[in-house]
């Protein structure tokens, strides 16, 4: 157990760091908003009012946060093992497909399975998510292919496969613009009347905390963190790096798949996938942002997913009331990740301001280029 | 000698493949023309990125650079009324994004993979926003055809081939950068920055300067590739125009072991597989049997297979992806 004081300081530092990254993201977006003639203050007012302004809006935010919590936790599990599972996006698509296939198609074809439709749908999502993670994991262990490249290819294969299934075998004959819905027994009950928040949020919170406990309290979790921080030491200590890598990746894929599945079984009113995959796309990429803000800690993901969920929910208000395209919220997430890629932003800020740093870097580069040019010209003329 | 033998075997196999395809009714000439178009953005980005990685910096954000530059290039082309001006705008914006990545990876000591992921996510949000802000229409912009970059028709004897000057540029750039890398003092310094930045620094090489310059060059070439996609190849831009091609370019780089010449070859291979996939998807007799969306995933399967076969034999610079911290 770490001393209490150092953990408190650590958590506080992280909170300030995350807020700083959020501030940087918002500041740069404000410039982008102003450049195109919109009003940043108005846009941000509606962004945050829409996300957190009233109780019912907050419930919707929590509903959007639910799948993000799981894709975030999935990325965090892999990141703790030293890998970047960009494939959470594709694993979430396949998870949603798994939920529709088992909780919709199978349960409606075989009515005797209907009472067990919910566990069946969840098992389908976790299983298909893990299956989609198997490819990059095996390629990494056997061939040394970097997981970022392989999992992006699997994302696009998942996209086209899901697209084919949703418009083909899984299409809803009555409403061709979406897949068939899961049977009523496979739907999580709505928590508050008129809200899209369902019981599924308990599942997401429980799995995130469980993932944290596995990482912190179990032998497997210890081995995963050891492989993540120092693979050579892990090998020396007798830990099988390939086995741990494989387990971590499959675990991550199963959690990401569940995240995609919860979009189907945990969110009214359609309980299905749109033909454009519109309600599933980006749930993985934004989960990466969620995990980064939480310092890749699956328990802290519960909180950071609410922030990103709020940006999702609020951006629906930013578009009609401030005219700013809702997708800008994703640019904010990207900028937050960019800011967080720099280690110890806070420490650097204490020494000198970011502005000074940028100026110093720019001027050093320009001076050096000129120096090289001058030297080159001197050699040329002499 | 062995290299030459392998090369001629590959060429023969390729010619045989084209002959088989022409039997099913796919014209080898139009396939090759489509393959060259599809190759160009991949090759431009891959050649730049292989140099960048030789210097020790990985830029996972190429896909984002493709997206952003494909969009702003259309804007630039319409503002200045010329496709070539649009290409220039794309290259400049790409250079700026590469420069930002370079500064983050050196002075700011950022985790390069995380920074690249951030760049991509930013692009996924910025591009739809920009399309809406600039033209007030969601997700797509088709510019008037007179601001596009025309594809030239070159006639040799009786055969006339449609080819873009930027495809030629991409093909010429690979040997040029190969010479720069292995035949000049600058190339030696670049490789030193990737293998042993400490030693390079002691020898008086500016590690940060070289890494930022290479990242900027890589960004500019990727930007040219992105602009080529919207202005010359597709004739317009949609919000998911890159379709993961930035990562296919990275796959070319990795599979080639960071060699510009080899990565050009892989870029052609991927371009050809994409052209083939599209040709198959619309061929009468095939399109009724094979689902369209599954055919579209062929290039990604090919990429995976190729990387899996080739990557194991490659050796990468020792300091690749590591921030260099001066003492």
XYZ file of C-alpha atoms in Angstrom:
709
model
C 0.000 0.000 0.000
C 1.412 3.357 -0.956
C 1.585 6.032 1.768
C -1.641 8.010 1.829
C 0.010 11.380 1.401
C 1.833 10.496 -1.788
C -1.325 8.972 -3.311
C -3.319 12.081 -2.461
C -0.644 14.299 -3.989
C -0.540 12.015 -7.011
C -4.298 12.124 -7.522
C -4.419 15.901 -7.088
C -1.539 16.436 -9.507
C -3.322 14.266 -12.015
C -6.575 16.200 -11.568
C -4.812 19.520 -12.118
C -2.965 18.047 -15.122
C -6.184 16.770 -16.666
C -7.924 20.120 -16.109
C -4.958 21.880 -17.658
C -5.174 19.599 -20.704
C -8.914 20.273 -20.903
C -8.207 24.021 -20.709
C -5.614 23.773 -23.498
C -8.071 21.760 -25.618
C -10.858 24.274 -25.063
C -8.566 27.278 -25.663
C -7.346 25.987 -29.043
C -10.908 25.024 -30.023
C -12.057 28.516 -29.025
C -9.587 29.896 -31.554
C -10.891 27.442 -34.184
C -14.474 28.471 -33.380
C -13.705 32.196 -33.514
C -11.744 31.927 -36.782
C -14.853 30.711 -38.593
C -17.014 33.501 -37.225
C -18.884 31.642 -34.479
C -19.098 32.805 -30.884
C -16.880 30.628 -28.610
C -18.614 31.739 -25.394
C -22.016 30.805 -26.797
C -20.696 27.494 -28.132
C -19.089 26.506 -24.823
C -22.159 27.629 -22.853
C -24.351 25.231 -24.828
C -21.669 22.529 -24.804
C -21.545 22.495 -21.002
C -25.215 23.336 -20.405
C -26.161 20.504 -22.755
C -23.818 18.156 -20.938
C -24.403 19.030 -17.300
C -27.013 21.829 -17.133
C -30.044 20.011 -15.682
C -30.663 16.708 -13.939
C -32.235 15.128 -16.992
C -29.365 16.283 -19.206
C -26.928 14.875 -16.660
C -28.711 11.509 -16.841
C -28.367 11.527 -20.624
C -24.679 12.346 -20.180
C -24.330 9.318 -17.896
C -26.027 7.206 -20.563
C -23.489 8.356 -23.156
C -20.693 7.785 -20.630
C -21.680 4.137 -20.083
C -20.110 2.557 -23.216
C -17.198 5.036 -23.068
C -16.407 3.775 -19.560
C -15.911 0.280 -20.949
C -13.931 1.228 -24.069
C -11.843 3.455 -21.779
C -11.267 0.641 -19.281
C -10.412 -1.675 -22.189
C -7.739 0.705 -23.461
C -6.446 1.201 -19.906
C -6.016 -2.550 -19.349
C -3.849 -2.818 -22.455
C -1.969 0.400 -21.701
C -1.047 -0.953 -18.257
C 0.535 -3.884 -20.088
C 2.465 -1.456 -22.309
C 0.327 -1.771 -25.440
C -1.838 0.653 -27.390
C -5.067 -1.138 -28.227
C -6.331 1.254 -30.910
C -8.486 -1.705 -31.907
C -11.056 -0.904 -29.203
C -13.017 0.836 -31.961
C -13.381 -2.280 -34.113
C -13.830 -4.537 -31.083
C -16.752 -2.328 -30.011
C -18.354 -2.637 -33.495
C -18.089 -6.409 -33.271
C -19.426 -6.339 -29.704
C -22.519 -4.502 -30.907
C -22.893 -7.063 -33.703
C -22.580 -9.874 -31.156
C -25.365 -8.366 -29.045
C -27.688 -8.045 -32.064
C -26.831 -11.516 -33.384
C -27.441 -13.381 -30.102
C -29.885 -11.050 -28.313
C -31.843 -10.190 -31.452
C -31.632 -12.751 -34.234
C -31.028 -15.915 -32.180
C -33.419 -15.025 -29.333
C -36.238 -14.182 -31.754
C -35.699 -17.356 -33.793
C -35.616 -19.614 -30.737
C -38.218 -18.189 -28.273
C -37.238 -20.720 -25.598
C -33.911 -18.838 -25.308
C -35.639 -15.477 -24.781
C -35.580 -15.505 -20.929
C -31.771 -15.794 -21.091
C -31.485 -13.232 -23.883
C -29.641 -10.591 -21.837
C -26.758 -12.796 -20.625
C -26.659 -14.292 -24.114
C -26.318 -10.847 -25.718
C -23.615 -9.790 -23.266
C -21.711 -13.032 -23.812
C -22.001 -12.456 -27.548
C -20.527 -8.963 -27.302
C -17.673 -9.952 -25.020
C -16.911 -13.040 -27.100
C -16.920 -11.309 -30.462
C -14.891 -8.389 -29.044
C -12.273 -10.813 -27.720
C -12.280 -12.699 -31.021
C -11.535 -9.462 -32.885
C -8.668 -8.762 -30.473
C -7.212 -12.226 -31.064
C -5.823 -11.278 -34.507
C -3.614 -8.344 -33.455
C -2.585 -10.191 -30.279
C -1.444 -13.306 -32.156
C 0.315 -11.221 -34.832
C 2.153 -9.354 -32.093
C 3.195 -12.427 -30.144
C 4.146 -14.601 -33.117
C 5.371 -12.089 -35.708
C 6.207 -8.955 -33.740
C 3.732 -6.816 -35.708
C 3.117 -3.549 -33.852
C -0.416 -3.619 -32.443
C -1.228 -0.085 -33.637
C -0.894 -1.010 -37.311
C -2.576 -4.415 -37.106
C -5.474 -3.249 -34.960
C -6.271 -0.331 -37.300
C -6.537 -2.848 -40.145
C -8.846 -4.937 -37.943
C -10.887 -1.777 -37.238
C -11.550 -1.278 -40.940
C -12.286 -4.977 -41.457
C -14.733 -4.725 -38.536
C -16.298 -1.618 -40.085
C -16.962 -3.274 -43.428
C -18.012 -6.583 -41.862
C -20.464 -4.820 -39.536
C -21.709 -2.676 -42.433
C -22.329 -5.833 -44.493
C -24.110 -7.635 -41.631
C -26.282 -4.664 -40.614
C -27.441 -4.131 -44.197
C -27.572 -7.844 -45.011
C -28.303 -10.798 -42.731
C -29.055 -8.665 -39.640
C -31.190 -6.024 -41.397
C -34.539 -5.129 -39.878
C -37.106 -5.994 -42.605
C -39.567 -3.421 -41.235
C -37.001 -0.627 -40.935
C -34.176 -1.193 -43.434
C -32.193 1.783 -42.117
C -31.215 -0.223 -39.032
C -30.482 -3.731 -37.792
C -33.082 -5.860 -36.035
C -33.609 -4.873 -32.386
C -32.783 -7.109 -29.457
C -35.800 -8.853 -27.897
C -37.448 -7.011 -24.919
C -35.952 -9.496 -22.430
C -32.452 -8.455 -23.555
C -32.990 -4.755 -22.761
C -31.749 -3.106 -19.568
C -34.592 -1.319 -17.726
C -34.662 2.474 -17.949
C -33.661 4.115 -14.643
C -35.711 7.315 -14.909
C -38.813 7.789 -16.986
C -38.104 9.791 -20.143
C -34.327 9.396 -19.832
C -32.093 7.183 -21.948
C -30.114 6.139 -18.848
C -30.503 2.446 -18.049
C -29.274 -0.004 -15.432
C -26.448 -0.834 -17.802
C -24.366 1.902 -16.150
C -24.040 -0.351 -13.059
C -22.501 -3.050 -15.249
C -20.035 -0.559 -16.745
C -18.991 0.840 -13.348
C -18.649 -2.653 -11.867
C -16.475 -3.907 -14.729
C -14.238 -0.817 -14.635
C -13.657 -1.223 -10.901
C -13.179 -4.958 -11.331
C -10.540 -4.288 -13.968
C -8.786 -1.952 -11.528
C -8.866 -4.589 -8.791
C -7.534 -7.270 -11.146
C -4.665 -4.981 -12.146
C -3.822 -3.993 -8.565
C -4.663 -7.015 -6.434
C -4.071 -10.172 -8.442
C -1.041 -12.051 -9.621
C -2.178 -11.688 -13.236
C -2.525 -7.922 -12.799
C 0.920 -7.682 -11.252
C 2.417 -9.624 -14.157
C 0.602 -7.389 -16.629
C 1.950 -4.221 -15.008
C 5.423 -5.742 -14.821
C 5.379 -6.583 -18.547
C 4.111 -3.056 -19.195
C 6.819 -1.282 -17.246
C 9.787 -3.536 -17.981
C 9.452 -6.606 -20.221
C 13.076 -7.643 -19.651
C 12.645 -7.665 -15.886
C 9.406 -9.602 -16.341
C 11.174 -12.226 -18.450
C 13.965 -12.433 -15.874
C 11.385 -12.932 -13.125
C 9.957 -15.890 -15.031
C 6.811 -14.198 -16.349
C 5.772 -15.350 -19.814
C 5.608 -12.109 -21.758
C 3.729 -13.607 -24.713
C 1.117 -15.248 -22.511
C 0.549 -12.060 -20.499
C 0.355 -10.000 -23.702
C -2.202 -12.382 -25.162
C -4.340 -12.448 -21.993
C -4.256 -8.655 -21.613
C -5.248 -8.103 -25.238
C -8.118 -10.616 -25.100
C -9.354 -9.146 -21.809
C -9.231 -5.684 -23.345
C -11.099 -6.886 -26.436
C -13.822 -8.520 -24.333
C -14.339 -5.324 -22.299
C -14.403 -3.172 -25.455
C -16.874 -5.619 -27.028
C -19.125 -5.275 -23.971
C -18.910 -1.496 -24.428
C -20.234 -1.834 -27.969
C -22.860 -4.312 -26.792
C -24.175 -1.932 -24.127
C -24.964 0.624 -26.848
C -27.421 -1.936 -28.211
C -28.860 -3.533 -25.068
C -28.506 -0.480 -22.811
C -29.753 2.519 -24.758
C -33.338 3.318 -25.791
C -35.167 3.862 -28.079
C -33.907 1.721 -30.998
C -32.042 -1.158 -29.221
C -30.219 -1.840 -32.500
C -27.397 -0.605 -34.763
C -28.022 2.063 -37.388
C -27.232 1.094 -40.981
C -24.508 3.763 -41.047
C -23.160 2.403 -37.721
C -23.851 6.003 -36.619
C -24.530 5.150 -32.967
C -21.416 2.993 -32.629
C -18.643 4.814 -34.534
C -16.045 6.697 -32.476
C -17.026 5.012 -29.213
C -13.600 3.366 -29.226
C -11.519 6.369 -30.249
C -13.215 8.544 -27.640
C -12.635 5.755 -25.123
C -8.911 6.226 -25.797
C -9.303 9.869 -24.753
C -11.240 8.750 -21.666
C -8.432 6.402 -20.668
C -5.679 8.976 -21.282
C -7.399 11.558 -19.084
C -7.660 8.931 -16.360
C -3.899 8.223 -16.600
C -4.854 4.752 -17.892
C -6.374 3.846 -14.537
C -9.560 1.770 -15.077
C -11.183 3.035 -11.860
C -10.596 6.708 -12.698
C -12.104 5.985 -16.116
C -15.523 6.046 -14.399
C -15.083 9.786 -13.784
C -13.346 10.807 -17.004
C -15.961 8.999 -19.108
C -18.589 11.326 -17.593
C -16.595 14.326 -18.839
C -16.338 12.924 -22.388
C -19.954 11.707 -22.252
C -20.899 15.278 -21.330
C -19.020 16.599 -24.359
C -20.930 14.118 -26.565
C -24.279 15.051 -25.075
C -23.605 18.794 -25.007
C -22.361 18.881 -28.586
C -25.917 17.993 -29.689
C -26.984 21.365 -28.254
C -23.981 23.299 -29.564
C -25.019 22.574 -33.147
C -28.575 23.999 -33.190
C -28.044 26.840 -30.668
C -24.533 28.075 -31.531
C -24.252 26.778 -35.108
C -21.003 24.948 -34.359
C -20.772 21.441 -35.865
C -21.168 18.866 -33.073
C -18.088 16.921 -34.177
C -15.913 19.728 -32.827
C -16.197 18.004 -29.440
C -14.049 15.229 -30.917
C -11.407 17.777 -31.892
C -11.402 18.909 -28.242
C -10.782 15.288 -27.167
C -7.918 15.013 -29.675
C -6.332 18.190 -28.366
C -6.649 16.913 -24.788
C -4.818 13.708 -25.786
C -2.136 15.758 -27.568
C -1.635 17.878 -24.448
C -1.480 14.768 -22.254
C 1.162 13.157 -24.496
C 3.675 15.550 -22.961
C 4.866 14.090 -19.650
C 4.519 16.315 -16.618
C 2.838 19.249 -18.365
C 2.438 20.728 -14.923
C 6.094 20.460 -13.971
C 7.063 22.088 -17.213
C 4.561 24.855 -16.629
C 6.066 25.601 -13.231
C 9.501 26.087 -14.740
C 8.489 28.173 -17.706
C 5.247 28.801 -19.465
C 4.129 26.742 -22.453
C 4.170 29.908 -24.531
C 7.823 30.559 -23.747
C 8.616 26.948 -24.513
C 6.934 27.092 -27.907
C 8.656 30.358 -28.715
C 12.008 28.935 -27.627
C 11.522 25.818 -29.771
C 10.424 27.836 -32.798
C 13.271 30.329 -32.549
C 15.893 27.638 -31.934
C 14.703 25.812 -35.031
C 14.631 28.923 -37.219
C 18.064 30.047 -36.026
C 19.508 26.610 -36.641
C 18.030 26.450 -40.136
C 19.498 29.856 -40.927
C 22.840 28.808 -39.459
C 22.904 25.719 -41.664
C 21.931 27.812 -44.674
C 24.589 30.419 -43.966
C 27.277 27.800 -43.443
C 26.189 26.079 -46.633
C 26.251 29.327 -48.589
C 29.657 30.228 -47.137
C 31.062 26.906 -48.275
C 29.486 27.474 -51.696
C 30.997 30.921 -52.179
C 34.480 30.204 -50.809
C 22.462 -10.590 -57.815
C 19.895 -12.294 -55.548
C 18.003 -9.032 -55.296
C 17.841 -8.768 -59.078
C 16.644 -12.362 -59.340
C 13.889 -11.781 -56.776
C 12.905 -8.581 -58.552
C 12.536 -10.325 -61.908
C 10.566 -13.179 -60.324
C 8.217 -10.613 -58.754
C 7.779 -8.819 -62.100
C 7.058 -12.118 -63.917
C 4.533 -13.181 -61.292
C 2.877 -9.768 -61.531
C 2.665 -9.974 -65.344
C 1.138 -13.447 -65.044
C -1.438 -12.087 -62.572
C -2.338 -9.285 -64.998
C -2.717 -11.832 -67.815
C -5.075 -13.948 -65.682
C -7.080 -10.857 -64.738
C -7.427 -9.798 -68.370
C -8.949 -13.232 -69.068
C -11.768 -12.483 -66.575
C -12.366 -9.189 -68.350
C -10.376 -6.710 -66.220
C -8.257 -4.492 -68.453
C -4.622 -4.542 -67.251
C -4.092 -0.960 -68.464
C -6.954 0.602 -66.512
C -6.007 -1.508 -63.482
C -2.451 -0.169 -63.629
C -3.689 3.404 -64.032
C -5.935 3.022 -60.979
C -3.105 1.355 -59.048
C -0.755 4.273 -59.762
C -3.367 6.755 -58.502
C -3.953 4.702 -55.347
C -0.205 4.265 -54.854
C 0.698 7.962 -54.973
C -0.541 9.216 -51.559
C 0.750 6.053 -49.861
C 4.157 6.362 -51.527
C 4.580 10.068 -50.772
C 3.727 9.580 -47.106
C 5.653 6.316 -46.734
C 8.866 7.670 -48.252
C 8.759 10.709 -45.954
C 7.893 8.651 -42.902
C 10.667 6.116 -43.498
C 13.191 8.966 -43.410
C 11.497 10.360 -40.306
C 11.723 7.004 -38.548
C 15.360 6.568 -39.563
C 15.945 9.726 -37.543
C 14.147 8.197 -34.562
C 10.670 9.775 -34.632
C 7.495 7.764 -35.261
C 4.487 9.690 -36.519
C 1.315 7.601 -36.072
C -0.672 10.731 -36.968
C -0.190 10.418 -40.751
C -3.819 9.375 -41.134
C -4.899 12.588 -39.432
C -2.537 14.629 -41.630
C -4.059 12.941 -44.716
C -7.565 13.891 -43.569
C -6.817 17.485 -42.618
C -4.739 18.277 -45.703
C -7.209 16.606 -48.080
C -9.840 18.987 -46.725
C -7.892 22.244 -46.505
C -6.354 21.580 -49.951
C -9.836 21.719 -51.481
C -10.430 24.965 -49.602
C -7.098 26.383 -50.834
C -7.788 25.287 -54.410
C -11.149 27.067 -54.382
C -9.729 30.219 -52.753
C -6.845 30.554 -55.199
C -8.707 29.090 -58.152
C -6.024 26.512 -58.934
C -5.530 22.864 -58.051
C -1.766 23.283 -57.825
C -2.183 26.072 -55.268
C -4.370 23.633 -53.347
C -1.600 21.011 -53.458
C 0.791 23.637 -52.088
C -1.640 24.521 -49.289
C -1.900 20.828 -48.444
C 1.874 20.439 -48.324
C 2.281 23.543 -46.138
C -0.425 22.516 -43.654
C 1.083 19.015 -43.579
C 4.508 20.514 -42.912
C 3.055 22.544 -40.046
C 1.411 19.465 -38.489
C 4.661 17.513 -38.922
C 6.549 20.395 -37.309
C 4.179 20.343 -34.314
C 4.731 16.592 -33.966
C 8.480 17.142 -34.238
C 8.540 19.770 -31.491
C 6.334 17.628 -29.244
C 8.632 14.624 -29.794
C 11.851 16.504 -29.086
C 11.677 19.582 -26.873
C 8.470 18.508 -25.111
C 9.626 14.833 -24.814
C 6.131 13.631 -25.629
C 5.175 10.000 -25.966
C 5.182 9.883 -29.770
C 2.485 7.210 -30.097
C 0.125 9.100 -27.788
C 0.792 12.380 -29.630
C 0.029 10.645 -32.936
C -3.216 9.179 -31.575
C -4.151 12.674 -30.396
C -3.449 14.084 -33.862
C -5.711 11.448 -35.437
C -8.602 11.986 -33.011
C -8.266 15.742 -33.525
C -8.505 15.224 -37.295
C -11.607 13.008 -36.963
C -13.293 15.961 -35.227
C -11.716 18.888 -37.045
C -12.508 17.702 -40.590
C -16.328 17.467 -40.204
C -16.235 20.774 -38.320
C -14.202 22.426 -41.065
C -16.453 21.053 -43.836
C -19.468 22.501 -42.022
C -17.779 25.816 -41.160
C -16.316 26.435 -44.614
C -19.133 25.268 -46.869
C -22.152 24.818 -44.604
C -22.831 21.287 -45.819
C -22.211 18.227 -43.647
C -19.592 15.642 -44.457
C -18.787 16.225 -48.133
C -17.497 18.872 -50.552
C -17.234 18.495 -54.304
C -15.370 21.492 -55.736
C -15.979 22.791 -59.282
C -13.996 20.618 -61.660
C -11.794 23.433 -62.983
C -9.956 23.749 -59.630
C -8.985 20.057 -59.630
C -5.524 18.824 -60.553
C -5.861 17.241 -64.005
C -4.581 13.744 -64.740
C -2.341 13.947 -67.823
C -2.800 11.717 -70.842
C 0.622 10.648 -72.089
C 0.681 9.094 -75.548
C 3.534 6.778 -76.450
C 3.119 5.409 -79.953
C -0.397 4.046 -80.090
C -0.915 3.636 -76.362
C -2.121 6.571 -74.288
C -1.780 6.324 -70.521
C -3.493 8.461 -67.875
C -0.914 9.425 -65.279
C -0.414 12.260 -62.801
C 2.847 14.191 -62.488
C 2.632 13.623 -58.727
C 2.807 9.854 -59.247
C 6.026 10.451 -61.177
C 7.245 12.687 -58.365
C 6.542 9.959 -55.810
C 8.436 7.385 -57.873
C 11.418 9.733 -58.347
C 11.487 10.790 -54.703
C 12.193 7.288 -53.389
C 15.628 6.821 -55.069
C 16.524 10.441 -54.334
C 15.866 10.044 -50.619
C 17.630 6.659 -50.705
C 20.725 8.435 -52.071
C 20.372 11.170 -49.453
C 20.170 8.565 -46.708
C 23.084 6.348 -47.802
C 25.248 8.590 -49.961
C 25.612 11.867 -48.128
C 26.920 13.131 -44.774
C 23.415 14.374 -43.972
C 22.130 10.822 -44.368
C 24.789 9.544 -41.990
C 23.723 12.116 -39.402
C 20.064 11.145 -39.842
C 20.863 7.485 -39.250
C 23.040 8.384 -36.270
C 20.126 10.269 -34.698
C 18.025 7.119 -34.936
C 20.675 4.623 -33.841
C 22.494 6.528 -31.145
C 21.386 10.087 -30.462
C 23.912 10.381 -27.589
C 26.831 9.673 -29.929
C 25.405 11.981 -32.595
C 25.029 14.735 -30.028
C 28.615 14.309 -28.814
C 29.806 14.455 -32.420
C 28.134 17.844 -32.764
C 24.986 16.817 -34.627
C 21.867 18.669 -33.554
C 19.556 15.740 -32.756
C 16.520 17.927 -32.132
C 17.137 20.006 -35.267
C 17.415 16.960 -37.535
C 14.434 15.223 -35.959
C 12.200 18.314 -36.280
C 13.335 18.903 -39.873
C 12.590 15.276 -40.831
C 9.231 15.351 -39.098
C 8.383 18.542 -40.996
C 9.478 16.994 -44.304
C 7.456 13.844 -43.548
C 4.441 15.993 -42.749
C 4.841 18.001 -45.966
C 4.984 14.844 -48.086
C 1.990 13.337 -46.275
C 0.201 16.647 -46.833
C 0.960 16.446 -50.544
C -0.460 12.916 -50.466
C -3.621 14.069 -48.690
C -4.114 16.913 -51.163
C -3.549 14.474 -54.035
C -6.307 12.255 -52.661
C -8.980 14.952 -52.751
C -7.821 17.133 -55.675
C -6.437 14.635 -58.182
C -7.757 11.195 -57.289
C -11.307 11.512 -55.907
C -12.107 15.021 -57.143
C -13.643 16.018 -53.816
C -13.502 15.356 -50.124
C -15.625 13.349 -47.679
C -15.062 13.352 -43.945
C -13.596 9.832 -43.903
C -11.587 10.252 -47.126
C -8.352 8.731 -45.803
C -10.068 5.453 -44.798
C -7.065 4.370 -42.750
C -4.595 4.912 -45.609
C -2.272 6.745 -43.223
C -1.866 3.486 -41.372
C -1.401 1.564 -44.618
C 1.444 3.987 -45.383
C 2.884 3.201 -41.948
C 2.539 -0.485 -42.780
C 4.597 0.117 -45.959
C 7.284 1.778 -43.858
C 7.374 -0.958 -41.247
C 7.279 -3.839 -43.750
C 10.138 -2.267 -45.710
C 12.308 -1.893 -42.608
C 12.367 1.911 -43.126
C 13.885 1.701 -46.623
C 12.474 4.382 -48.985
C 12.935 2.233 -52.125
C 11.263 -0.841 -50.674
C 8.450 1.179 -49.158
C 7.713 2.545 -52.647
C 7.351 -1.052 -53.796
C 4.959 -1.873 -50.965
C 2.984 1.299 -51.667
C 2.495 0.078 -55.234
C 1.432 -3.331 -53.976
C -1.213 -1.806 -51.681
C -2.320 0.602 -54.396
C -2.745 -2.328 -56.765
C -4.719 -4.365 -54.218
C -7.036 -1.398 -53.701
C -7.514 -0.866 -57.437
C -8.196 -4.576 -57.822
C -10.727 -4.558 -54.977
C -12.683 -1.700 -56.555
C -12.486 -3.266 -60.006
C -13.723 -6.615 -58.674
C -16.494 -4.922 -56.684
C -18.095 -3.498 -59.850
C -17.365 -6.339 -62.280
C -20.574 -7.876 -63.664
C -20.807 -11.517 -62.653
C -18.728 -10.943 -59.515
C -20.634 -8.121 -57.863
C -23.804 -10.229 -57.623
C -21.995 -13.018 -55.757
C -19.462 -11.323 -53.464
C -20.859 -8.711 -51.027
C -19.615 -5.209 -51.876
C -18.589 -4.279 -48.314
C -16.514 -7.421 -47.863
C -14.634 -6.757 -51.115
C -13.769 -3.271 -49.819
C -11.905 -4.799 -46.878
C -9.456 -6.627 -49.179
C -6.717 -3.922 -48.983
C -6.675 -4.148 -45.194
C -6.366 -7.947 -45.280
C -3.533 -7.666 -47.816
C -1.792 -5.101 -45.585
C -1.987 -7.401 -42.575
C -0.694 -10.375 -44.525
C 2.237 -8.438 -45.986
C 3.264 -6.868 -42.692
C 3.020 -10.221 -40.935
C 5.276 -11.849 -43.543
C 7.926 -9.143 -43.793
C 8.155 -7.398 -40.439
C 9.893 -10.218 -38.578
C 13.052 -9.976 -40.693
C 13.505 -6.246 -40.189
C 15.802 -4.453 -37.799
C 14.793 -1.022 -36.537
C 16.896 1.900 -35.238
C 17.752 1.462 -31.585
C 16.373 4.842 -30.473
C 13.190 4.653 -32.576
C 10.301 6.272 -30.735
C 12.434 7.199 -27.714
C 12.564 10.833 -26.666
C 16.180 12.017 -26.453
C 16.942 13.842 -23.239
C 20.068 15.950 -23.156
C 22.015 15.759 -19.903
